[in-house]
PDB file of C-alpha atoms in Angstrom:
ATOM      1  CA  VAL A   1       0.000   0.000   0.000  1.00 95.00           C
ATOM      2  CA  THR A   2       1.632   3.230  -1.111  1.00 94.00           C
ATOM      3  CA  ALA A   3       0.758   6.779  -2.116  1.00 92.00           C
ATOM      4  CA  ALA A   4       3.065   7.257  -5.103  1.00 89.00           C
ATOM      5  CA  TYR A   5       3.962   4.450  -7.485  1.00 92.00           C
ATOM      6  CA  LYS A   6       6.590   4.203 -10.237  1.00 90.00           C
ATOM      7  CA  LYS A   7       7.596   7.841  -9.818  1.00 86.00           C
ATOM      8  CA  GLY A   8       9.294   9.833  -7.079  1.00 82.00           C
ATOM      9  CA  SER A   9      11.474   8.229  -4.425  1.00 83.00           C
ATOM     10  CA  VAL A  10       8.762   6.296  -2.564  1.00 88.00           C
ATOM     11  CA  GLY A  11       7.002   5.314  -5.787  1.00 89.00           C
ATOM     12  CA  LYS A  12      10.136   3.916  -7.388  1.00 89.00           C
ATOM     13  CA  ILE A  13      11.099   1.989  -4.252  1.00 91.00           C
ATOM     14  CA  SER A  14       7.593   0.473  -4.096  1.00 92.00           C
ATOM     15  CA  ASN A  15       7.822  -0.585  -7.726  1.00 92.00           C
ATOM     16  CA  SER A  16      11.307  -2.064  -7.197  1.00 92.00           C
ATOM     17  CA  ILE A  17      10.068  -4.168  -4.252  1.00 94.00           C
ATOM     18  CA  HIS A  18       7.085  -5.364  -6.295  1.00 96.00           C
ATOM     19  CA  LYS A  19       9.238  -6.396  -9.272  1.00 94.00           C
ATOM     20  CA  TYR A  20      11.784  -8.110  -6.999  1.00 94.00           C
ATOM     21  CA  LEU A  21       9.079 -10.215  -5.326  1.00 96.00           C
ATOM     22  CA  LEU A  22       7.675 -11.267  -8.708  1.00 96.00           C
ATOM     23  CA  GLU A  23      11.155 -12.216  -9.923  1.00 96.00           C
ATOM     24  CA  LYS A  24      11.591 -14.404  -6.807  1.00 96.00           C
ATOM     25  CA  GLY A  25       8.335 -16.218  -7.635  1.00 96.00           C
ATOM     26  CA  ASP A  26       6.180 -14.627  -4.928  1.00 96.00           C
ATOM     27  CA  GLU A  27       2.704 -13.221  -5.467  1.00 96.00           C
ATOM     28  CA  SER A  28       2.690  -9.456  -5.069  1.00 97.00           C
ATOM     29  CA  PHE A  29      -0.067  -6.852  -5.351  1.00 97.00           C
ATOM     30  CA  VAL A  30       0.217  -3.071  -5.079  1.00 97.00           C
ATOM     31  CA  CYS A  31      -2.544  -0.657  -4.056  1.00 96.00           C
ATOM     32  CA  PHE A  32      -1.481   2.886  -4.880  1.00 95.00           C
ATOM     33  CA  GLY A  33      -3.108   6.275  -4.579  1.00 92.00           C
ATOM     34  CA  VAL A  34      -1.358   8.487  -7.103  1.00 82.00           C
ATOM     35  CA  GLU A  35      -1.851   8.193 -10.836  1.00 75.00           C
ATOM     36  CA  THR A  36       1.047   7.108 -12.983  1.00 78.00           C
ATOM     37  CA  ASN A  37       1.481   7.533 -16.730  1.00 76.00           C
ATOM     38  CA  GLU A  38       3.086   4.114 -17.040  1.00 80.00           C
ATOM     39  CA  PRO A  39       0.936   1.054 -17.826  1.00 79.00           C
ATOM     40  CA  ASN A  40      -0.082  -1.095 -14.869  1.00 85.00           C
ATOM     41  CA  SER A  41      -0.706  -4.822 -14.645  1.00 90.00           C
ATOM     42  CA  ALA A  42      -3.779  -6.469 -13.115  1.00 90.00           C
ATOM     43  CA  ASN A  43      -2.060  -6.711  -9.732  1.00 94.00           C
ATOM     44  CA  GLU A  44      -1.127  -2.997  -9.673  1.00 95.00           C
ATOM     45  CA  ILE A  45      -4.342  -1.389  -8.447  1.00 95.00           C
ATOM     46  CA  GLN A  46      -5.027   2.345  -8.391  1.00 94.00           C
ATOM     47  CA  VAL A  47      -7.412   3.100  -5.527  1.00 94.00           C
ATOM     48  CA  CYS A  48      -7.617   6.899  -5.765  1.00 92.00           C
ATOM     49  CA  ASN A  49      -7.383   9.674  -8.374  1.00 90.00           C
ATOM     50  CA  LYS A  50      -6.525  13.362  -8.524  1.00 89.00           C
ATOM     51  CA  PHE A  51     -10.136  14.474  -8.040  1.00 91.00           C
ATOM     52  CA  LEU A  52     -10.720  12.375  -4.901  1.00 91.00           C
ATOM     53  CA  ARG A  53      -7.338  13.321  -3.535  1.00 90.00           C
ATOM     54  CA  GLY A  54      -8.239  16.986  -4.096  1.00 90.00           C
ATOM     55  CA  LEU A  55     -11.524  16.543  -2.194  1.00 91.00           C
ATOM     56  CA  ASN A  56      -9.700  14.915   0.721  1.00 90.00           C
ATOM     57  CA  LYS A  57      -7.178  17.737   0.754  1.00 88.00           C
ATOM     58  CA  LEU A  58     -10.045  20.252   0.791  1.00 88.00           C
ATOM     59  CA  LYS A  59     -11.649  18.381   3.701  1.00 89.00           C
ATOM     60  CA  TYR A  60      -8.343  18.601   5.557  1.00 86.00           C
ATOM     61  CA  PHE A  61      -8.242  22.346   4.890  1.00 86.00           C
ATOM     62  CA  PHE A  62     -11.576  22.910   6.685  1.00 88.00           C
ATOM     63  CA  THR A  63     -11.299  20.295   9.463  1.00 88.00           C
ATOM     64  CA  GLY A  64      -7.581  20.402  10.254  1.00 85.00           C
ATOM     65  CA  ILE A  65      -7.539  16.578  10.483  1.00 88.00           C
ATOM     66  CA  CYS A  66      -5.223  14.669   8.163  1.00 87.00           C
ATOM     67  CA  PHE A  67      -5.220  10.895   7.453  1.00 89.00           C
ATOM     68  CA  ASN A  68      -8.958  10.892   8.230  1.00 86.00           C
ATOM     69  CA  GLY A  69     -10.697  11.092   4.839  1.00 84.00           C
ATOM     70  CA  SER A  70     -10.318   8.960   1.726  1.00 90.00           C
ATOM     71  CA  ASN A  71     -13.037   6.497   2.731  1.00 92.00           C
ATOM     72  CA  LEU A  72     -13.675   5.288  -0.822  1.00 94.00           C
ATOM     73  CA  SER A  73     -10.032   4.479  -1.598  1.00 95.00           C
ATOM     74  CA  THR A  74      -9.634   2.859   1.846  1.00 96.00           C
ATOM     75  CA  LYS A  75     -12.646   0.625   1.115  1.00 96.00           C
ATOM     76  CA  ARG A  76     -11.004  -0.365  -2.161  1.00 96.00           C
ATOM     77  CA  ILE A  77      -7.811  -1.336  -0.334  1.00 97.00           C
ATOM     78  CA  ILE A  78      -9.722  -3.396   2.253  1.00 97.00           C
ATOM     79  CA  LYS A  79     -11.758  -5.043  -0.523  1.00 97.00           C
ATOM     80  CA  THR A  80      -8.496  -6.010  -2.249  1.00 97.00           C
ATOM     81  CA  ILE A  81      -7.097  -7.434   1.001  1.00 97.00           C
ATOM     82  CA  LYS A  82     -10.255  -9.518   1.471  1.00 97.00           C
ATOM     83  CA  ARG A  83     -10.011 -10.798  -2.107  1.00 96.00           C
ATOM     84  CA  ILE A  84      -6.347 -11.809  -2.204  1.00 96.00           C
ATOM     85  CA  GLU A  85      -5.938 -12.800   1.486  1.00 96.00           C
ATOM     86  CA  PRO A  86      -2.282 -11.740   1.737  1.00 97.00           C
ATOM     87  CA  ASP A  87       0.198 -13.277   4.172  1.00 97.00           C
ATOM     88  CA  ILE A  88       1.729  -9.841   4.750  1.00 97.00           C
ATOM     89  CA  VAL A  89       0.473  -6.299   4.161  1.00 98.00           C
ATOM     90  CA  HIS A  90       3.200  -3.703   3.621  1.00 97.00           C
ATOM     91  CA  ILE A  91       2.216  -0.094   4.371  1.00 96.00           C
ATOM     92  CA  HIS A  92       4.900   1.759   2.453  1.00 93.00           C
ATOM     93  CA  CYS A  93       3.525   5.285   2.597  1.00 89.00           C
ATOM     94  CA  LEU A  94       0.379   6.503   4.387  1.00 88.00           C
ATOM     95  CA  ASN A  95       0.297  10.235   3.608  1.00 85.00           C
ATOM     96  CA  ASP A  96      -0.853  12.212   0.523  1.00 87.00           C
ATOM     97  CA  TYR A  97      -4.629  12.311   1.141  1.00 90.00           C
ATOM     98  CA  TYR A  98      -5.457   8.868  -0.250  1.00 93.00           C
ATOM     99  CA  LEU A  99      -5.933   6.796   2.900  1.00 92.00           C
ATOM    100  CA  ASN A 100      -8.003   6.688   6.084  1.00 94.00           C
ATOM    101  CA  VAL A 101      -5.308   5.394   8.411  1.00 94.00           C
ATOM    102  CA  ARG A 102      -7.543   4.511  11.352  1.00 93.00           C
ATOM    103  CA  LYS A 103      -9.954   2.454   9.238  1.00 95.00           C
ATOM    104  CA  LEU A 104      -7.247   0.477   7.476  1.00 96.00           C
ATOM    105  CA  LEU A 105      -5.228  -0.192  10.644  1.00 96.00           C
ATOM    106  CA  SER A 106      -8.393  -1.138  12.512  1.00 96.00           C
ATOM    107  CA  TYR A 107      -9.144  -3.764   9.875  1.00 97.00           C
ATOM    108  CA  LEU A 108      -5.593  -5.143   9.933  1.00 97.00           C
ATOM    109  CA  LYS A 109      -5.356  -5.489  13.708  1.00 96.00           C
ATOM    110  CA  THR A 110      -8.912  -6.850  14.085  1.00 96.00           C
ATOM    111  CA  HIS A 111      -8.182  -9.598  11.553  1.00 96.00           C
ATOM    112  CA  LYS A 112      -4.678 -10.189  12.955  1.00 96.00           C
ATOM    113  CA  ILE A 113      -2.966  -9.716   9.592  1.00 97.00           C
ATOM    114  CA  LYS A 114       0.828  -9.541   9.685  1.00 97.00           C
ATOM    115  CA  THR A 115       1.717  -5.967   8.791  1.00 97.00           C
ATOM    116  CA  MET A 116       4.976  -4.277   7.883  1.00 97.00           C
ATOM    117  CA  PHE A 117       5.429  -0.501   8.012  1.00 96.00           C
ATOM    118  CA  THR A 118       8.154   1.430   6.215  1.00 95.00           C
ATOM    119  CA  LEU A 119       9.033   4.741   7.875  1.00 94.00           C
ATOM    120  CA  HIS A 120      10.382   7.453   5.574  1.00 91.00           C
ATOM    121  CA  CYS A 121       9.559  10.283   7.986  1.00 91.00           C
ATOM    122  CA  GLU A 122       7.900  10.884  11.379  1.00 92.00           C
ATOM    123  CA  HIS A 123       4.175  10.840  10.501  1.00 91.00           C
ATOM    124  CA  TYR A 124       3.694   7.436  12.136  1.00 92.00           C
ATOM    125  CA  TYR A 125       4.318   8.694  15.658  1.00 93.00           C
ATOM    126  CA  THR A 126       3.711  12.450  15.479  1.00 92.00           C
ATOM    127  CA  GLY A 127       0.384  12.101  13.696  1.00 90.00           C
ATOM    128  CA  SER A 128       1.053  15.234  11.677  1.00 87.00           C
ATOM    129  CA  CYS A 129       4.667  16.456  11.359  1.00 86.00           C
ATOM    130  CA  GLY A 130       6.898  14.856   8.787  1.00 87.00           C
ATOM    131  CA  TYR A 131       9.903  16.172  10.728  1.00 87.00           C
ATOM    132  CA  ALA A 132       9.473  17.199  14.352  1.00 89.00           C
ATOM    133  CA  LEU A 133      13.043  18.559  14.554  1.00 85.00           C
ATOM    134  CA  ALA A 134      13.688  19.919  18.079  1.00 87.00           C
ATOM    135  CA  CYS A 135      10.056  19.523  19.244  1.00 89.00           C
ATOM    136  CA  ASN A 136       9.721  16.629  21.717  1.00 92.00           C
ATOM    137  CA  LYS A 137       5.990  16.704  22.468  1.00 91.00           C
ATOM    138  CA  TRP A 138       5.424  13.448  20.546  1.00 92.00           C
ATOM    139  CA  LYS A 139       7.630  11.574  23.037  1.00 89.00           C
ATOM    140  CA  GLU A 140       6.487  13.340  26.201  1.00 86.00           C
ATOM    141  CA  GLN A 141       2.837  14.304  26.658  1.00 84.00           C
ATOM    142  CA  GLY A 142       1.734  14.324  23.023  1.00 86.00           C
ATOM    143  CA  CYS A 143       0.885  17.262  20.775  1.00 86.00           C
ATOM    144  CA  ASP A 144      -1.351  19.980  22.178  1.00 85.00           C
ATOM    145  CA  ASN A 145      -2.787  22.180  19.373  1.00 83.00           C
ATOM    146  CA  GLN A 146       0.067  24.619  19.937  1.00 83.00           C
ATOM    147  CA  CYS A 147       2.462  23.167  17.394  1.00 83.00           C
ATOM    148  CA  PRO A 148       5.648  25.250  17.106  1.00 80.00           C
ATOM    149  CA  LEU A 149       6.155  23.886  13.586  1.00 77.00           C
ATOM    150  CA  PHE A 150       2.567  24.290  12.383  1.00 74.00           C
ATOM    151  CA  HIS A 151       3.076  27.072   9.852  1.00 69.00           C
ATOM    152  CA  ARG A 152       6.373  25.635   8.605  1.00 67.00           C
ATOM    153  CA  GLU A 153       4.995  22.109   8.265  1.00 61.00           C
ATOM    154  CA  PHE A 154       1.621  22.914   6.761  1.00 61.00           C
ATOM    155  CA  LYS A 155       2.196  26.360   5.221  1.00 62.00           C
ATOM    156  CA  HIS A 156      -1.304  27.464   4.128  1.00 59.00           C
ATOM    157  CA  LEU A 157      -3.024  24.247   5.185  1.00 69.00           C
ATOM    158  CA  PRO A 158      -5.188  23.797   7.175  1.00 76.00           C
ATOM    159  CA  LEU A 159      -7.240  26.609   8.735  1.00 78.00           C
ATOM    160  CA  PHE A 160      -6.871  25.275  12.288  1.00 81.00           C
ATOM    161  CA  ASP A 161      -4.104  23.739  14.372  1.00 84.00           C
ATOM    162  CA  ARG A 162      -5.591  20.320  15.227  1.00 89.00           C
ATOM    163  CA  THR A 163      -2.290  18.617  15.918  1.00 89.00           C
ATOM    164  CA  ARG A 164      -3.556  17.270  19.258  1.00 91.00           C
ATOM    165  CA  LYS A 165      -6.437  15.479  17.517  1.00 92.00           C
ATOM    166  CA  MET A 166      -4.157  14.114  14.797  1.00 91.00           C
ATOM    167  CA  PHE A 167      -1.691  12.815  17.401  1.00 93.00           C
ATOM    168  CA  LYS A 168      -4.545  11.156  19.309  1.00 93.00           C
ATOM    169  CA  ASN A 169      -5.943   9.596  16.128  1.00 93.00           C
ATOM    170  CA  MET A 170      -2.590   8.095  15.158  1.00 93.00           C
ATOM    171  CA  ASN A 171      -1.956   6.824  18.687  1.00 93.00           C
ATOM    172  CA  GLU A 172      -5.366   5.109  18.708  1.00 93.00           C
ATOM    173  CA  ALA A 173      -4.781   3.675  15.228  1.00 94.00           C
ATOM    174  CA  PHE A 174      -1.611   1.893  16.378  1.00 94.00           C
ATOM    175  CA  SER A 175      -3.001   0.781  19.757  1.00 93.00           C
ATOM    176  CA  GLY A 176      -4.137  -2.812  20.101  1.00 92.00           C
ATOM    177  CA  PHE A 177      -1.902  -4.506  17.538  1.00 94.00           C
ATOM    178  CA  ASP A 178      -0.411  -7.873  18.447  1.00 94.00           C
ATOM    179  CA  ASN A 179       3.316  -7.166  18.722  1.00 95.00           C
ATOM    180  CA  GLN A 180       4.138 -10.410  16.902  1.00 95.00           C
ATOM    181  CA  ASN A 181       2.140  -9.286  13.872  1.00 95.00           C
ATOM    182  CA  LEU A 182       4.024  -6.012  13.417  1.00 96.00           C
ATOM    183  CA  LEU A 183       7.340  -5.168  11.785  1.00 97.00           C
ATOM    184  CA  PHE A 184       8.675  -1.613  11.447  1.00 97.00           C
ATOM    185  CA  CYS A 185      11.374  -0.752   8.929  1.00 96.00           C
ATOM    186  CA  PRO A 186      12.656   2.815   9.376  1.00 95.00           C
ATOM    187  CA  CYS A 187      14.908   3.884   6.514  1.00 93.00           C
ATOM    188  CA  THR A 188      17.640   5.263   8.819  1.00 92.00           C
ATOM    189  CA  PRO A 189      19.064   4.429  12.275  1.00 94.00           C
ATOM    190  CA  TRP A 190      18.054   7.991  13.268  1.00 92.00           C
ATOM    191  CA  LEU A 191      14.392   7.191  12.599  1.00 94.00           C
ATOM    192  CA  GLU A 192      14.723   3.940  14.538  1.00 95.00           C
ATOM    193  CA  GLU A 193      16.038   5.822  17.560  1.00 95.00           C
ATOM    194  CA  ARG A 194      13.219   8.378  17.353  1.00 94.00           C
ATOM    195  CA  MET A 195      10.596   5.674  16.949  1.00 94.00           C
ATOM    196  CA  ARG A 196      11.795   3.880  20.092  1.00 94.00           C
ATOM    197  CA  GLU A 197      11.323   7.143  22.029  1.00 95.00           C
ATOM    198  CA  SER A 198       7.755   7.778  20.897  1.00 94.00           C
ATOM    199  CA  ILE A 199       4.673   7.340  23.061  1.00 92.00           C
ATOM    200  CA  THR A 200       2.855   5.732  20.153  1.00 92.00           C
ATOM    201  CA  LEU A 201       5.308   3.110  18.872  1.00 94.00           C
ATOM    202  CA  SER A 202       7.839   2.419  21.644  1.00 93.00           C
ATOM    203  CA  LYS A 203       5.769  -0.522  22.917  1.00 92.00           C
ATOM    204  CA  TYR A 204       6.479  -2.497  19.734  1.00 95.00           C
ATOM    205  CA  THR A 205       9.764  -4.380  19.518  1.00 95.00           C
ATOM    206  CA  ASN A 206      10.134  -5.733  15.976  1.00 96.00           C
ATOM    207  CA  ILE A 207      12.190  -2.992  14.330  1.00 95.00           C
ATOM    208  CA  ILE A 208      14.695  -3.503  11.494  1.00 95.00           C
ATOM    209  CA  PRO A 209      16.184  -0.443   9.770  1.00 95.00           C
ATOM    210  CA  VAL A 210      16.366  -0.887   5.995  1.00 93.00           C
ATOM    211  CA  LEU A 211      18.351   1.813   4.247  1.00 90.00           C
ATOM    212  CA  ASN A 212      17.079   3.243   0.979  1.00 82.00           C
ATOM    213  CA  GLY A 213      18.688   1.417  -1.906  1.00 78.00           C
ATOM    214  CA  ALA A 214      20.742   2.590  -4.869  1.00 77.00           C
ATOM    215  CA  ASP A 215      21.170   1.156  -8.359  1.00 77.00           C
ATOM    216  CA  GLU A 216      24.577  -0.525  -8.207  1.00 81.00           C
ATOM    217  CA  LYS A 217      24.806  -0.487 -12.009  1.00 84.00           C
ATOM    218  CA  ILE A 218      25.156   3.287 -11.710  1.00 83.00           C
ATOM    219  CA  PHE A 219      26.537   3.896  -8.218  1.00 81.00           C
ATOM    220  CA  HIS A 220      29.665   1.816  -7.740  1.00 82.00           C
ATOM    221  CA  TYR A 221      33.398   2.250  -7.308  1.00 82.00           C
ATOM    222  CA  TYR A 222      35.186   3.861 -10.225  1.00 78.00           C
ATOM    223  CA  LYS A 223      38.967   3.844 -10.431  1.00 78.00           C
ATOM    224  CA  ALA A 224      40.056   7.143 -11.924  1.00 74.00           C
ATOM    225  CA  GLU A 225      43.132   9.309 -11.944  1.00 73.00           C
ATOM    226  CA  ARG A 226      42.712  12.481  -9.940  1.00 70.00           C
ATOM    227  CA  ASP A 227      44.575  14.838  -7.657  1.00 71.00           C
ATOM    228  CA  ASN A 228      44.692  13.045  -4.301  1.00 73.00           C
ATOM    229  CA  GLN A 229      45.238  16.378  -2.555  1.00 77.00           C
ATOM    230  CA  LYS A 230      41.802  17.598  -3.630  1.00 81.00           C
ATOM    231  CA  LYS A 231      38.854  16.635  -1.455  1.00 83.00           C
ATOM    232  CA  ILE A 232      35.633  15.660  -3.258  1.00 81.00           C
ATOM    233  CA  ILE A 233      32.300  15.476  -1.448  1.00 84.00           C
ATOM    234  CA  LEU A 234      29.222  13.832  -2.968  1.00 81.00           C
ATOM    235  CA  TYR A 235      25.941  15.045  -1.445  1.00 81.00           C
ATOM    236  CA  VAL A 236      22.815  13.403  -2.855  1.00 78.00           C
ATOM    237  CA  THR A 237      19.408  14.833  -1.933  1.00 79.00           C
ATOM    238  CA  PRO A 238      16.318  16.435  -3.431  1.00 76.00           C
ATOM    239  CA  ARG A 239      15.533  20.019  -2.362  1.00 78.00           C
ATOM    240  CA  PHE A 240      19.143  20.820  -1.434  1.00 81.00           C
ATOM    241  CA  ASN A 241      18.228  24.090   0.347  1.00 82.00           C
ATOM    242  CA  ASP A 242      15.465  22.561   2.490  1.00 77.00           C
ATOM    243  CA  PRO A 243      16.439  23.102   6.184  1.00 73.00           C
ATOM    244  CA  VAL A 244      15.475  19.524   7.113  1.00 74.00           C
ATOM    245  CA  LYS A 245      18.325  18.249   4.921  1.00 74.00           C
ATOM    246  CA  GLY A 246      20.892  19.495   7.410  1.00 68.00           C
TER     247      GLY A 246
END
């Protein structure tokens, strides 16, 4: 289950995992929320579209509650899970206005389905902020509708600071899972450390960091003649000037 598919960082990683599983002889299905211009097979299922995503974003603008709309696309995901009866459900990306997190997680934990979560940012335990930076409310008493990062994180969305409600919703969504049915895969050791400090997720113990991959056909050691006195630094990131990139 992923927002983007076949494009962007998360979308390309999701597609790579899907193709790898098929090559290994496993059955793999993808439910994705963002349209792609590339052709999709029968087991690559689009559950949302730009219009529905726009409506969910508009709902967020007026209510201040994210991850709480998208009922139609969430029903499509649950219907797919019922149909294929997967051994494992992988939640690769839960943001981008295509998913009702509480409804999907409620279904998974009620039916005791083994679930794996990939963490690319901090939404899973803050309930709202992608990067909490120096704010520690998410690991102390929880957010309180006085988010110091509200305007930076959400810019012109939404109208109201409902970060307390979003934190509570996410905490409730993750409560009640059988620990043995959950696996968390943060993409950095830093995220693993933060996750273990959170009120929401620290009670779960199955955590394995999996670093984002790179195409070894492109990124590998090259032997080349150069001035050994000259230092060369390679810095790879989108949005180079974004403060969260350090």
